[in-house]
Coordinates of C-alpha atoms in Angstrom, one line a residue:
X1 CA 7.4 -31.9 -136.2
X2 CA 3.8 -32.4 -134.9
X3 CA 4.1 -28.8 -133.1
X4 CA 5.0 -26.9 -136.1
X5 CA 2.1 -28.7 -138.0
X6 CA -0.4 -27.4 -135.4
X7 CA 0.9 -23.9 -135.3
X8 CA 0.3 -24.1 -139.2
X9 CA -2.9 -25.3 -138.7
X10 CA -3.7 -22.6 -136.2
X11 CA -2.5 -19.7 -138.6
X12 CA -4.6 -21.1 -141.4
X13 CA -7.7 -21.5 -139.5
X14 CA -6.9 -17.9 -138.2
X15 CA -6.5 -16.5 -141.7
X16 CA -9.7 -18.2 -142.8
X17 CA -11.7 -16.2 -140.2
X18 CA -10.0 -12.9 -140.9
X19 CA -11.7 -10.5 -143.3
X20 CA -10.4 -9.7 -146.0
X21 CA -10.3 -5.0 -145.7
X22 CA -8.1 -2.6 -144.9
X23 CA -8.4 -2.4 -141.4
X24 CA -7.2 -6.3 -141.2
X25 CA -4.3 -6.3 -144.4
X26 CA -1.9 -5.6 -141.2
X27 CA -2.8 -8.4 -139.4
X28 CA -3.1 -11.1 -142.1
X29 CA 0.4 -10.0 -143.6
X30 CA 1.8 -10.6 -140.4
X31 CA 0.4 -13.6 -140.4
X32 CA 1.5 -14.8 -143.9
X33 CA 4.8 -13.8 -142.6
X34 CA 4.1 -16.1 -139.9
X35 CA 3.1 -19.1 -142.1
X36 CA 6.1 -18.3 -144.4
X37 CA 8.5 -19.0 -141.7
X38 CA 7.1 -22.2 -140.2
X39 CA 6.9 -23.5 -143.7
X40 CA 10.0 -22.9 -143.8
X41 CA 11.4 -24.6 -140.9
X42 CA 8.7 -27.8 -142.2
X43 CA 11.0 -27.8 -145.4
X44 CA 15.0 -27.7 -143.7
X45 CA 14.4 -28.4 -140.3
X46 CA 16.8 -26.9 -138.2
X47 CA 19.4 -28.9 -136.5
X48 CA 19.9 -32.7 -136.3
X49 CA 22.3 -32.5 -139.8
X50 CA 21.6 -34.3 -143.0
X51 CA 19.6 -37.7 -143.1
X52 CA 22.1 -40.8 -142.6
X53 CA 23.7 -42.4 -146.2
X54 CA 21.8 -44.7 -147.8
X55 CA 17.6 -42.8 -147.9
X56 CA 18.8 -40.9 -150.9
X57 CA 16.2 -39.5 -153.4
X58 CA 19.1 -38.1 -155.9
X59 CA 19.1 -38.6 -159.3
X60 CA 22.0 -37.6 -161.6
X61 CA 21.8 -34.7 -163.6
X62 CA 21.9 -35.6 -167.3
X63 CA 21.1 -34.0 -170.6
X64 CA 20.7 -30.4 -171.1
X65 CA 17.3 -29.9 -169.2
X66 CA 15.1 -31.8 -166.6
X67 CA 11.6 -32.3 -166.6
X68 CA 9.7 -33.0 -163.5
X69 CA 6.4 -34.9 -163.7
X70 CA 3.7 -34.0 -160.8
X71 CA 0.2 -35.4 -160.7
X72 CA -2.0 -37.9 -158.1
X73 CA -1.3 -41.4 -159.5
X74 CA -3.2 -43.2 -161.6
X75 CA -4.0 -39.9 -163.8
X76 CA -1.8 -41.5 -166.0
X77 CA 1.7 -40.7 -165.0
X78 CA 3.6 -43.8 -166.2
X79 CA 2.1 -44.6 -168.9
X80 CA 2.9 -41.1 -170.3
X81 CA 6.4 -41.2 -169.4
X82 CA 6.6 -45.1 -170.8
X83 CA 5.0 -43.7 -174.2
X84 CA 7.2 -40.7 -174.1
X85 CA 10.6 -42.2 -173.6
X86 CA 9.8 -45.8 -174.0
X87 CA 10.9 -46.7 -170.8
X88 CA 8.5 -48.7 -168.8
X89 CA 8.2 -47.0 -165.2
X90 CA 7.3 -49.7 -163.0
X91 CA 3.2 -48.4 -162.4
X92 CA 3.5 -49.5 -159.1
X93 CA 6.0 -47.7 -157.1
X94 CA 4.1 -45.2 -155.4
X95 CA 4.5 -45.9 -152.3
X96 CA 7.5 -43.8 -151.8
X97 CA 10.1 -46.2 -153.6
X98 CA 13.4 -45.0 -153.1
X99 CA 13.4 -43.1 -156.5
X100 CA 17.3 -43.3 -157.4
X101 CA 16.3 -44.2 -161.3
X102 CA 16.3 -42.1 -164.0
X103 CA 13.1 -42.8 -165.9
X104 CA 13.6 -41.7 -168.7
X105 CA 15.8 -39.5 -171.6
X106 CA 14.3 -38.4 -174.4
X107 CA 16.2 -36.7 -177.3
X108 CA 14.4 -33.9 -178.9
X109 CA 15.7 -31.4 -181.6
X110 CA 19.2 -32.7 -180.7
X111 CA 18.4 -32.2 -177.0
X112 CA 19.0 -34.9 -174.5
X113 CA 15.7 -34.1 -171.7
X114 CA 15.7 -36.1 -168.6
X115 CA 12.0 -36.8 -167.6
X116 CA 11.5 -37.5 -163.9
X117 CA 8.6 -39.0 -162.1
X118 CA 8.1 -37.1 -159.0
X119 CA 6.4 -39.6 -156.8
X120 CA 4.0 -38.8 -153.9
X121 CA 4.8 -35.4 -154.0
X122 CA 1.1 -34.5 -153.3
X123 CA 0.1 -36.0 -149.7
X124 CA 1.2 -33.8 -147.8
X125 CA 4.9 -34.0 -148.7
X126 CA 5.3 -29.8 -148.0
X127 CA 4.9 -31.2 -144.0
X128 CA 7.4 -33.0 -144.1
X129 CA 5.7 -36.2 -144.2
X130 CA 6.6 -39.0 -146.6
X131 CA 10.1 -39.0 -148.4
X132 CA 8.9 -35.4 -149.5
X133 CA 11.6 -34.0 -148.3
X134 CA 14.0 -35.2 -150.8
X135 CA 11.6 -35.3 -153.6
X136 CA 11.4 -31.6 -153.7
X137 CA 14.6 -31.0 -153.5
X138 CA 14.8 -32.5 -156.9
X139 CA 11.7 -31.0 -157.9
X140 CA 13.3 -27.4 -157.3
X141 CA 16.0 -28.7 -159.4
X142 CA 13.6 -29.2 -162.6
X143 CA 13.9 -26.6 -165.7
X144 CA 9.9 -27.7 -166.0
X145 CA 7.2 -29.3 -164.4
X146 CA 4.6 -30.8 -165.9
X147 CA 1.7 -31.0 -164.0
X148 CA 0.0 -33.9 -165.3
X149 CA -4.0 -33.8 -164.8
X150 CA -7.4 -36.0 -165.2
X151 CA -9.4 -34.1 -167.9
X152 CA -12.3 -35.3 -166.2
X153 CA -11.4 -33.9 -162.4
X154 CA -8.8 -31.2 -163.5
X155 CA -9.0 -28.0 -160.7
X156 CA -9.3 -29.9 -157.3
X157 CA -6.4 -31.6 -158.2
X158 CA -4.8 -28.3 -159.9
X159 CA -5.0 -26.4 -156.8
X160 CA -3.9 -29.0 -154.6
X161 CA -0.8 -29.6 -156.7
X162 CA -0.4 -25.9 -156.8
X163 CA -0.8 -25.5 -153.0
X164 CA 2.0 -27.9 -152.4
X165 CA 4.6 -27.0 -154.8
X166 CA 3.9 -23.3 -153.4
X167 CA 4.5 -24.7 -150.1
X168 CA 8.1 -25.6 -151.1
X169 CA 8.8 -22.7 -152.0
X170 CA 8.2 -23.2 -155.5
X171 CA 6.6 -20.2 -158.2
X172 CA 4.9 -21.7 -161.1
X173 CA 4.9 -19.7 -164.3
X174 CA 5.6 -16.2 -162.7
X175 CA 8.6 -14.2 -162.7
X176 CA 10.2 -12.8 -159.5
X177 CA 8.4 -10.0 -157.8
X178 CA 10.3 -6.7 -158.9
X179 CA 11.0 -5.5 -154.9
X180 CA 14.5 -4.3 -154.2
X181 CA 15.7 -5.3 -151.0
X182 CA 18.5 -5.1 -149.2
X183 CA 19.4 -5.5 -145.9
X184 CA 21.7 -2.8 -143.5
X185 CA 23.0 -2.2 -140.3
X186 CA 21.0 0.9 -139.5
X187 CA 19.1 3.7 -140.5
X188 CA 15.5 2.1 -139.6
X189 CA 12.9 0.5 -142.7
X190 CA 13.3 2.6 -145.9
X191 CA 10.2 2.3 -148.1
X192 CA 10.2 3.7 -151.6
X193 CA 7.3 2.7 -154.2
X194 CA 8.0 3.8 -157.5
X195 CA 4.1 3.5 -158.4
X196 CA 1.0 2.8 -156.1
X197 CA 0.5 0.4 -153.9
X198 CA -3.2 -1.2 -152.9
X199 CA -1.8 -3.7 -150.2
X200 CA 1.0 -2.6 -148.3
X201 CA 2.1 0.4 -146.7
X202 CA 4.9 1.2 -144.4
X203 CA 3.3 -0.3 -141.4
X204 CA 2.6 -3.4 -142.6
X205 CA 6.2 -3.2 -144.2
X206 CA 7.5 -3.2 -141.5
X207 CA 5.8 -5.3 -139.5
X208 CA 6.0 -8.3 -141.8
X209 CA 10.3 -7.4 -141.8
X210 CA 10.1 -7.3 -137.9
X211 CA 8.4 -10.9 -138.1
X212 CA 12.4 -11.8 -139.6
X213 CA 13.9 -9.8 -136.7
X214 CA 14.4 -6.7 -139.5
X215 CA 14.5 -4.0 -138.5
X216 CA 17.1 -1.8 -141.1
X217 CA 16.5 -2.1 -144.6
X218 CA 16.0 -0.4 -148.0
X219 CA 12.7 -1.8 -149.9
X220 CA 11.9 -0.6 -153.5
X221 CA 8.6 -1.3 -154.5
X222 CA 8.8 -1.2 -158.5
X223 CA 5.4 -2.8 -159.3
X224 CA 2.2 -3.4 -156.9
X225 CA 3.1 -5.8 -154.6
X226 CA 1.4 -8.1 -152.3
X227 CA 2.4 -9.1 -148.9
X228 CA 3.3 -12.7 -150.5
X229 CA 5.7 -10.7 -152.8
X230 CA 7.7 -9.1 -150.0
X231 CA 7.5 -12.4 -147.9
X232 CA 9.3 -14.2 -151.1
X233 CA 12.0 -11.7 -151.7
X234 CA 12.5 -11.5 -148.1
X235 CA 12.8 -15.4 -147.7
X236 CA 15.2 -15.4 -150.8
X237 CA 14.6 -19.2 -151.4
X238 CA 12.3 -19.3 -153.8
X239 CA 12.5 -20.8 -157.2
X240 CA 10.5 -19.7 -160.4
X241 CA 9.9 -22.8 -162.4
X242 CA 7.7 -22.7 -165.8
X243 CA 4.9 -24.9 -166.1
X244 CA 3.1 -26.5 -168.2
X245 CA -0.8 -28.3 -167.0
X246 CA -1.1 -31.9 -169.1
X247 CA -4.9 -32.6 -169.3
X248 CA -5.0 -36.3 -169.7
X249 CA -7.5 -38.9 -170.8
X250 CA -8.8 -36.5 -173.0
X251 CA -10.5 -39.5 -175.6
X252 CA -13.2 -39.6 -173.1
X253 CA -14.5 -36.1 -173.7
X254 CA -16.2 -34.7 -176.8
X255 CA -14.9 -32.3 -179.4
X256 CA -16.5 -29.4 -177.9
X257 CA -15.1 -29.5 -174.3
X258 CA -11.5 -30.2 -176.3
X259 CA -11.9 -26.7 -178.0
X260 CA -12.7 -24.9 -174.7
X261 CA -9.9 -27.1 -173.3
X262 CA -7.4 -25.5 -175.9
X263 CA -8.0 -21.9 -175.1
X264 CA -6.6 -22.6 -171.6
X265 CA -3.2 -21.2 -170.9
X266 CA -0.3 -23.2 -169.8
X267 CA -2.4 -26.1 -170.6
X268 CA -1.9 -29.1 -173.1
X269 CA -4.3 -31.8 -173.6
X270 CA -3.3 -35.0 -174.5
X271 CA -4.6 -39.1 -174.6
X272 CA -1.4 -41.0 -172.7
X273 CA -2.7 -44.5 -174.0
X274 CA -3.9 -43.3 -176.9
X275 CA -0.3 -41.5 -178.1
X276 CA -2.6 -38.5 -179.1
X277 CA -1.3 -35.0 -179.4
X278 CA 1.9 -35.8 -178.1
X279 CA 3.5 -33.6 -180.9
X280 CA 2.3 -30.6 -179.5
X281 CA 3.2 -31.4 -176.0
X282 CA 6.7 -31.7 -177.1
X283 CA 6.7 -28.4 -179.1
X284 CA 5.2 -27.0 -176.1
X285 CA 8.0 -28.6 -173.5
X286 CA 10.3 -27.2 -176.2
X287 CA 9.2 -23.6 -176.3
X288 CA 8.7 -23.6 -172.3
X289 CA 12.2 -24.9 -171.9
X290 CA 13.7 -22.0 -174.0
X291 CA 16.6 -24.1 -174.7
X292 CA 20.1 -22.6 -177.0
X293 CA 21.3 -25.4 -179.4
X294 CA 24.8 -24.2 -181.1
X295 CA 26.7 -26.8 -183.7
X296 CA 30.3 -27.0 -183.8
X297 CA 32.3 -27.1 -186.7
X298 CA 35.6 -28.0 -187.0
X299 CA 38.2 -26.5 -189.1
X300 CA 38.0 -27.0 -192.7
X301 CA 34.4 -29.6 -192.6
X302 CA 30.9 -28.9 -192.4
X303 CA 29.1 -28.0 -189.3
X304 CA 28.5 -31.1 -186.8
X305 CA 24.4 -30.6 -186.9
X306 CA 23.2 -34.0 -185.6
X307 CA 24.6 -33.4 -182.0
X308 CA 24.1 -29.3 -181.0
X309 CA 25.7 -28.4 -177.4
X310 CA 22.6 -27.2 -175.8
X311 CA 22.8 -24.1 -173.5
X312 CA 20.0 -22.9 -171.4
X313 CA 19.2 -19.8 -172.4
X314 CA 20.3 -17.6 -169.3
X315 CA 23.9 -18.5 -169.9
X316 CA 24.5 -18.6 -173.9
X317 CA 27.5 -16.5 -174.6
X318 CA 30.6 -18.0 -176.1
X319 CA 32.6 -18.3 -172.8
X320 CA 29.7 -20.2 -171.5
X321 CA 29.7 -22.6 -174.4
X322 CA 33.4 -23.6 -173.7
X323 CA 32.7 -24.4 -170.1
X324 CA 29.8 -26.7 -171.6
X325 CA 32.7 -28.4 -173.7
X326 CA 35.6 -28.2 -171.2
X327 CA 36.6 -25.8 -168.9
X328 CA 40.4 -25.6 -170.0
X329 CA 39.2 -24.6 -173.6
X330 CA 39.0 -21.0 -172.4
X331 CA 42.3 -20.7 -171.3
X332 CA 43.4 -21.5 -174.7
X333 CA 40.8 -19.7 -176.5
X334 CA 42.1 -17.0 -179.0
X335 CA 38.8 -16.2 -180.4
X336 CA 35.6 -18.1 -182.5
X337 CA 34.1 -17.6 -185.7
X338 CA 30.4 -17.3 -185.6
X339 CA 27.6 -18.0 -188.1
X340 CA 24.1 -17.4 -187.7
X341 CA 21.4 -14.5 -186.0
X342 CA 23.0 -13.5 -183.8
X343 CA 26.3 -11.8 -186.3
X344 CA 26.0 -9.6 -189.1
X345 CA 28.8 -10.8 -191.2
X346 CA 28.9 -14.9 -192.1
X347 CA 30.9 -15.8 -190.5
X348 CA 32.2 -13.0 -187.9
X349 CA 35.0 -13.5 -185.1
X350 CA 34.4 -12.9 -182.0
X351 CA 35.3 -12.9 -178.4
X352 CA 34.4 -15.0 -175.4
X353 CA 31.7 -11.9 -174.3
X354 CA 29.7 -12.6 -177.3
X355 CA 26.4 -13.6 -176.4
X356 CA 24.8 -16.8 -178.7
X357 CA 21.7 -17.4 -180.6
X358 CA 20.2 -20.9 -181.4
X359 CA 21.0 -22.6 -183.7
X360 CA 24.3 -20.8 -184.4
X361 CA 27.7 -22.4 -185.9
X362 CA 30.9 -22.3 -184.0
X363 CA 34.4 -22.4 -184.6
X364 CA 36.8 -22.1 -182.2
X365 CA 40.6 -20.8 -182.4
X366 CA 42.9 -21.7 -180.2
X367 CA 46.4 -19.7 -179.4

């Protein structure tokens, strides 16, 4: 492990001495490259086969969405998730407990959220150091991450959060860079950019694709893309997460840094002890979550609304919805009677195609 940490090292000192023109954007792309691939091995580190039974950081997947909760402890972590879900965390177990708890589920707008802590993610856990590892593998599982922040020292520990979580492979709050690429047998590099490009050209293109033993490809540029871009649609194992920053401890600031505070994107301030403002993180974890909730009702009563099934909102059409429930109902489903946006008529039948809005009534026919 210790060599690959030194190459890192190495690169990044390298990088840091590199200007930044022209001339050099070859050079440090193939170095990014570079760094992208030893991270990489750091992460799932080849050979060897899975850790033994028993140092298991898994936790069940239950509800309809999982929240993960990064931050440097004592910013307030616990005592957040405690006040949130009333379950008391043990404010102790950072030194890497095995985490095998679910801390805590809260039900929101019918929802069932699990909140996790994500301990010790921060020192250093993208090295491989620590019980990291498995912690970001649960991490990458998350619908959410809420990055949980001092109000008083916010941006060190922002961009050292950020760094890591970027590390794993991990894209905060940013979709997918629009490259197409697609890998073939021969026929050389094929670069096409549908609009222009500041950073990378066809040498660099290729060199960066050589670095991963490339060497026949179509790429598609469709927006101005960095190096980073290309690296991330070439390593094809990164996850885009939303985000949302939680500014803690904010009753020890005054009413003017609060209003700057609120103009901040992605950010939320809040008082854990204090139980201030937690309304409007929830709203926010709501909105950020983009959650479908759909009521049932069965034949000839009112719609069920005190228990929605909850869809996420990438998978919301009626055959989807039947898996949720069971995944023999769609063999006998004839068709279901809809209510709500997302039909004109009330109600209007439909077939298993038909995509969902929230907060739509369901019935289902059966043959």
């Amino acid at each position: 492990m210790s060599g690959t940490l030194a190459k890192i090292a190495e690169i990044e000192a390298e990088m840091a001495r590199t200007q930044k023109n022209k001339a050099t954007a070859h050079h440090l792309g193939l170095l990014k490259a570079r760094l992208a691939k030893l991270r990489r091995e750091l992460i799932t580190p080849k050979g060897g086969g899975g850790g033994g039974p028993g140092e298991g950081f898994d936790v069940a997947k239950t509800g309809d969405a999982r929240i993960g909760f990064v931050g440097f402890p004592s910013v307030g972590k616990s005592t957040l998730l405690s006040n949130l879900a009333g379950v008391y965390s043990e404010v102790a177990a950072y030194e890497f407990t095995t985490l095998t708890t679910v801390p805590g589920v809260i039900r929101y707008k019918g929802a069932k959220i699990q909140l996790l802590d994500l301990p010790g993610i921060i020192e250093g856990a993208k090295d491989g150091k620590g019980r990291g590892r498995q912690v970001i593998a649960v991490a990458r599982t998350c619908n959410l991450i809420l990055i949980v922040l001092d109000v008083l020292k916010p941006l060190g520990h922002k961009k050292i959060i950020e760094h890591e979580l970027e590390g794993f492979g991990i894209r905060l709050n940013s979709n997918p860079p629009n490259i197409g690429f697609k890998k073939k047998d021969k026929g050389g590099i094929n670069l096409t950019a549908t609009c222009p490009q500041s950073e990378l050209d066809a040498e660099t293109v290729k060199s960066i694709l050589a670095e991963y033993k490339i060497h026949n490809a179509d790429v598609t540029l469709r927006s101005d893309a960095t190096a980073d871009d290309l690296i991330d649609v070439v390593e094809g194992n990164r996850v885009y997460i939303p985000c949302i920053y939680v500014l803690n401890k904010i009753d020890q600031i005054s009413i003017e840094e609060l209003d700057i505070i609120y103009k901040v994107p992605h950010c939320v301030p809040i008082s854990a002890h204090h139980r201030w403002n937690f309304d409007d993180l929830l709203e926010k974890i709501w909105d950020y979550l983009k959650l479908v909730r759909i009521y049932t009702k069965p034949k000839g009563q009112l719609p069920d609304y005190t228990s929605p099934v909850v869809l996420p909102y990438s998978r919301t059409t009626v055959e989807d919805f039947c898996m949720k429930i069971h995944k023999n109902l769609i063999k006998e489903f004839k068709y279901a009677l809809v209510w709500g946006l997302s039909v004109k008529h009330n109600p209007q039948k439909v077939g298993k195609d038909h995509t969902l809005e929230d907060e739509d009534v369901i019935q289902i026919v059966k043959k």
